[in-house]
PDB file of C-alpha atoms in Angstrom:
ATOM      1  CA  UNK A 288     114.191  57.070 126.209  1.00 61.00           C
ATOM      2  CA  UNK A 289     115.190  56.761 122.593  1.00 74.00           C
ATOM      3  CA  UNK A 290     118.291  58.604 121.387  1.00 77.00           C
ATOM      4  CA  UNK A 291     118.116  60.727 118.310  1.00 86.00           C
ATOM      5  CA  UNK A 292     120.798  60.676 115.601  1.00 88.00           C
ATOM      6  CA  UNK A 293     122.587  63.717 117.032  1.00 89.00           C
ATOM      7  CA  UNK A 294     122.875  62.112 120.463  1.00 89.00           C
ATOM      8  CA  UNK A 295     124.160  58.858 118.979  1.00 89.00           C
ATOM      9  CA  UNK A 296     126.671  60.809 116.881  1.00 91.00           C
ATOM     10  CA  UNK A 297     127.978  62.680 119.937  1.00 89.00           C
ATOM     11  CA  UNK A 298     128.309  59.493 121.967  1.00 89.00           C
ATOM     12  CA  UNK A 299     130.324  57.858 119.182  1.00 89.00           C
ATOM     13  CA  UNK A 300     132.418  60.986 118.664  1.00 88.00           C
ATOM     14  CA  UNK A 301     133.443  61.329 122.313  1.00 84.00           C
ATOM     15  CA  UNK A 302     133.503  57.656 123.331  1.00 88.00           C
ATOM     16  CA  UNK A 303     137.242  57.345 122.765  1.00 83.00           C
ATOM     17  CA  UNK A 304     140.212  57.039 125.106  1.00 77.00           C
ATOM     18  CA  UNK A 305     141.814  60.370 125.945  1.00 65.00           C
ATOM     19  CA  UNK A 306     144.983  61.258 127.792  1.00 59.00           C
ATOM     20  CA  UNK A 307     144.872  62.559 131.316  1.00 61.00           C
ATOM     21  CA  UNK A 308     146.721  65.858 131.259  1.00 55.00           C
ATOM     22  CA  UNK A 309     148.961  65.765 134.282  1.00 57.00           C
ATOM     23  CA  UNK A 310     151.907  67.786 133.034  1.00 59.00           C
ATOM     24  CA  UNK A 311     152.548  70.734 130.800  1.00 60.00           C
ATOM     25  CA  UNK A 312     153.900  70.429 128.234  1.00 62.00           C
ATOM     26  CA  UNK A 313     152.295  67.016 127.855  1.00 62.00           C
ATOM     27  CA  UNK A 314     154.490  63.923 127.586  1.00 63.00           C
ATOM     28  CA  UNK A 315     154.483  63.635 123.755  1.00 65.00           C
ATOM     29  CA  UNK A 316     156.303  66.995 123.604  1.00 65.00           C
ATOM     30  CA  UNK A 317     159.090  66.039 125.999  1.00 66.00           C
ATOM     31  CA  UNK A 318     162.541  65.327 124.645  1.00 68.00           C
ATOM     32  CA  UNK A 319     165.923  64.464 126.055  1.00 64.00           C
ATOM     33  CA  UNK A 320     167.180  68.050 126.324  1.00 69.00           C
ATOM     34  CA  UNK A 321     166.934  69.510 129.807  1.00 67.00           C
ATOM     35  CA  UNK A 322     164.835  72.679 129.539  1.00 71.00           C
ATOM     36  CA  UNK A 323     166.108  75.976 130.826  1.00 83.00           C
ATOM     37  CA  UNK A 324     164.416  79.379 131.034  1.00 87.00           C
ATOM     38  CA  UNK A 325     165.737  80.621 127.681  1.00 89.00           C
ATOM     39  CA  UNK A 326     164.770  77.454 125.807  1.00 85.00           C
ATOM     40  CA  UNK A 327     161.303  77.479 127.375  1.00 86.00           C
ATOM     41  CA  UNK A 328     160.700  81.114 126.414  1.00 91.00           C
ATOM     42  CA  UNK A 329     161.996  80.473 122.875  1.00 91.00           C
ATOM     43  CA  UNK A 330     159.475  77.653 122.475  1.00 87.00           C
ATOM     44  CA  UNK A 331     156.665  79.785 123.918  1.00 90.00           C
ATOM     45  CA  UNK A 332     157.459  82.691 121.568  1.00 94.00           C
ATOM     46  CA  UNK A 333     157.745  80.374 118.548  1.00 93.00           C
ATOM     47  CA  UNK A 334     154.444  78.648 119.326  1.00 91.00           C
ATOM     48  CA  UNK A 335     152.744  81.989 119.988  1.00 95.00           C
ATOM     49  CA  UNK A 336     153.961  83.448 116.685  1.00 95.00           C
ATOM     50  CA  UNK A 337     152.828  80.317 114.860  1.00 94.00           C
ATOM     51  CA  UNK A 338     149.291  80.185 116.249  1.00 94.00           C
ATOM     52  CA  UNK A 339     148.103  83.436 117.829  1.00 95.00           C
ATOM     53  CA  UNK A 340     146.954  85.249 114.673  1.00 94.00           C
ATOM     54  CA  UNK A 341     145.410  82.192 113.015  1.00 95.00           C
ATOM     55  CA  UNK A 342     144.012  80.086 115.859  1.00 94.00           C
ATOM     56  CA  UNK A 343     144.558  82.028 119.050  1.00 94.00           C
ATOM     57  CA  UNK A 344     146.145  80.494 122.122  1.00 93.00           C
ATOM     58  CA  UNK A 345     144.905  78.198 124.849  1.00 89.00           C
ATOM     59  CA  UNK A 346     145.772  78.788 128.488  1.00 89.00           C
ATOM     60  CA  UNK A 347     145.748  76.374 131.392  1.00 86.00           C
ATOM     61  CA  UNK A 348     145.803  77.893 134.858  1.00 87.00           C
ATOM     62  CA  UNK A 349     146.457  75.482 137.682  1.00 86.00           C
ATOM     63  CA  UNK A 350     144.350  76.333 140.723  1.00 86.00           C
ATOM     64  CA  UNK A 351     145.474  73.814 143.330  1.00 89.00           C
ATOM     65  CA  UNK A 352     143.229  74.719 146.242  1.00 90.00           C
ATOM     66  CA  UNK A 353     140.349  72.619 147.582  1.00 89.00           C
ATOM     67  CA  UNK A 354     138.568  72.629 150.917  1.00 88.00           C
ATOM     68  CA  UNK A 355     138.282  68.822 150.841  1.00 87.00           C
ATOM     69  CA  UNK A 356     139.966  66.067 148.848  1.00 84.00           C
ATOM     70  CA  UNK A 357     137.765  64.158 146.416  1.00 82.00           C
ATOM     71  CA  UNK A 358     138.323  60.416 146.613  1.00 80.00           C
ATOM     72  CA  UNK A 359     138.947  60.171 142.847  1.00 76.00           C
ATOM     73  CA  UNK A 360     141.352  63.113 142.573  1.00 76.00           C
ATOM     74  CA  UNK A 361     144.797  62.601 141.092  1.00 74.00           C
ATOM     75  CA  UNK A 362     145.689  66.268 140.748  1.00 77.00           C
ATOM     76  CA  UNK A 363     148.350  68.226 142.601  1.00 79.00           C
ATOM     77  CA  UNK A 364     146.202  69.975 145.180  1.00 84.00           C
ATOM     78  CA  UNK A 365     146.487  71.756 148.482  1.00 88.00           C
ATOM     79  CA  UNK A 366     143.689  71.015 150.892  1.00 90.00           C
ATOM     80  CA  UNK A 367     142.860  74.056 153.015  1.00 91.00           C
ATOM     81  CA  UNK A 368     139.969  76.131 154.257  1.00 90.00           C
ATOM     82  CA  UNK A 369     142.260  79.144 154.539  1.00 90.00           C
ATOM     83  CA  UNK A 370     141.183  81.253 151.567  1.00 87.00           C
ATOM     84  CA  UNK A 371     143.930  83.836 152.131  1.00 89.00           C
ATOM     85  CA  UNK A 372     146.362  81.487 150.323  1.00 89.00           C
ATOM     86  CA  UNK A 373     144.763  82.428 147.011  1.00 87.00           C
ATOM     87  CA  UNK A 374     145.930  86.062 147.138  1.00 87.00           C
ATOM     88  CA  UNK A 375     149.630  85.356 146.786  1.00 91.00           C
ATOM     89  CA  UNK A 376     148.999  82.553 144.321  1.00 90.00           C
ATOM     90  CA  UNK A 377     146.872  84.702 142.008  1.00 89.00           C
ATOM     91  CA  UNK A 378     149.432  87.514 142.237  1.00 92.00           C
ATOM     92  CA  UNK A 379     152.116  85.034 141.131  1.00 94.00           C
ATOM     93  CA  UNK A 380     149.957  83.843 138.203  1.00 93.00           C
ATOM     94  CA  UNK A 381     149.406  87.432 137.080  1.00 94.00           C
ATOM     95  CA  UNK A 382     153.138  88.168 137.365  1.00 96.00           C
ATOM     96  CA  UNK A 383     153.958  85.070 135.294  1.00 95.00           C
ATOM     97  CA  UNK A 384     151.377  86.064 132.674  1.00 95.00           C
ATOM     98  CA  UNK A 385     152.994  89.499 132.445  1.00 96.00           C
ATOM     99  CA  UNK A 386     156.376  87.840 131.784  1.00 94.00           C
ATOM    100  CA  UNK A 387     154.850  86.095 128.782  1.00 94.00           C
ATOM    101  CA  UNK A 388     152.938  89.128 127.512  1.00 95.00           C
ATOM    102  CA  UNK A 389     156.171  91.143 127.565  1.00 95.00           C
ATOM    103  CA  UNK A 390     157.693  88.586 125.175  1.00 93.00           C
ATOM    104  CA  UNK A 391     154.808  88.440 122.708  1.00 95.00           C
ATOM    105  CA  UNK A 392     154.998  90.444 119.503  1.00 91.00           C
ATOM    106  CA  UNK A 393     151.257  91.192 119.519  1.00 95.00           C
ATOM    107  CA  UNK A 394     148.204  91.105 121.763  1.00 96.00           C
ATOM    108  CA  UNK A 395     147.290  87.516 122.706  1.00 96.00           C
ATOM    109  CA  UNK A 396     144.038  86.140 121.337  1.00 96.00           C
ATOM    110  CA  UNK A 397     142.818  83.762 124.013  1.00 95.00           C
ATOM    111  CA  UNK A 398     140.780  81.024 122.360  1.00 92.00           C
ATOM    112  CA  UNK A 399     140.456  78.718 125.353  1.00 90.00           C
ATOM    113  CA  UNK A 400     140.937  79.092 129.085  1.00 88.00           C
ATOM    114  CA  UNK A 401     141.142  75.978 131.217  1.00 83.00           C
ATOM    115  CA  UNK A 402     141.071  76.117 135.009  1.00 81.00           C
ATOM    116  CA  UNK A 403     142.002  72.947 136.814  1.00 80.00           C
ATOM    117  CA  UNK A 404     143.921  71.052 139.414  1.00 78.00           C
ATOM    118  CA  UNK A 405     141.717  71.978 142.312  1.00 78.00           C
ATOM    119  CA  UNK A 406     138.334  73.565 142.741  1.00 75.00           C
ATOM    120  CA  UNK A 407     138.012  76.740 140.633  1.00 67.00           C
ATOM    121  CA  UNK A 408     135.124  77.799 142.865  1.00 74.00           C
ATOM    122  CA  UNK A 409     137.540  77.864 145.827  1.00 78.00           C
ATOM    123  CA  UNK A 410     138.476  81.431 144.909  1.00 76.00           C
ATOM    124  CA  UNK A 411     136.520  84.163 146.567  1.00 69.00           C
ATOM    125  CA  UNK A 412     134.754  86.928 144.641  1.00 55.00           C
ATOM    126  CA  UNK A 413     137.673  89.283 145.152  1.00 55.00           C
ATOM    127  CA  UNK A 414     140.342  88.316 142.678  1.00 50.00           C
ATOM    128  CA  UNK A 415     143.446  89.392 144.513  1.00 48.00           C
ATOM    129  CA  UNK A 416     143.858  91.753 147.431  1.00 48.00           C
ATOM    130  CA  UNK A 417     147.394  92.717 146.423  1.00 48.00           C
ATOM    131  CA  UNK A 418     146.696  93.184 142.688  1.00 46.00           C
TER     132      UNK A 418
END
């Protein structure tokens, strides 16, 4: 199979080392100051004000549940076949999101949504029984 120019271009473009995102904020944004709730929210509001209207925001939602552990996995996961654990977790995510939305000066423009850490398909069709 012969590659066309577009395929070769894409291989070259993406054939570069990339960081493994294991913490948020990522390591290059850490500093020596110990974060507290006020400082964290100040940074979130500043970053939101700087990027929402022009670029939108990106969200990462950690979904730690898997029914089985993959042998290559390095994520913080919880192995369980008990799907009722997702209800409380999703309720907590929605409550946290509401904390942020209450601080924003305008409606968030979500440019990217990343789901990771476990198996996003672990969640059942119902989003949250208590929501």
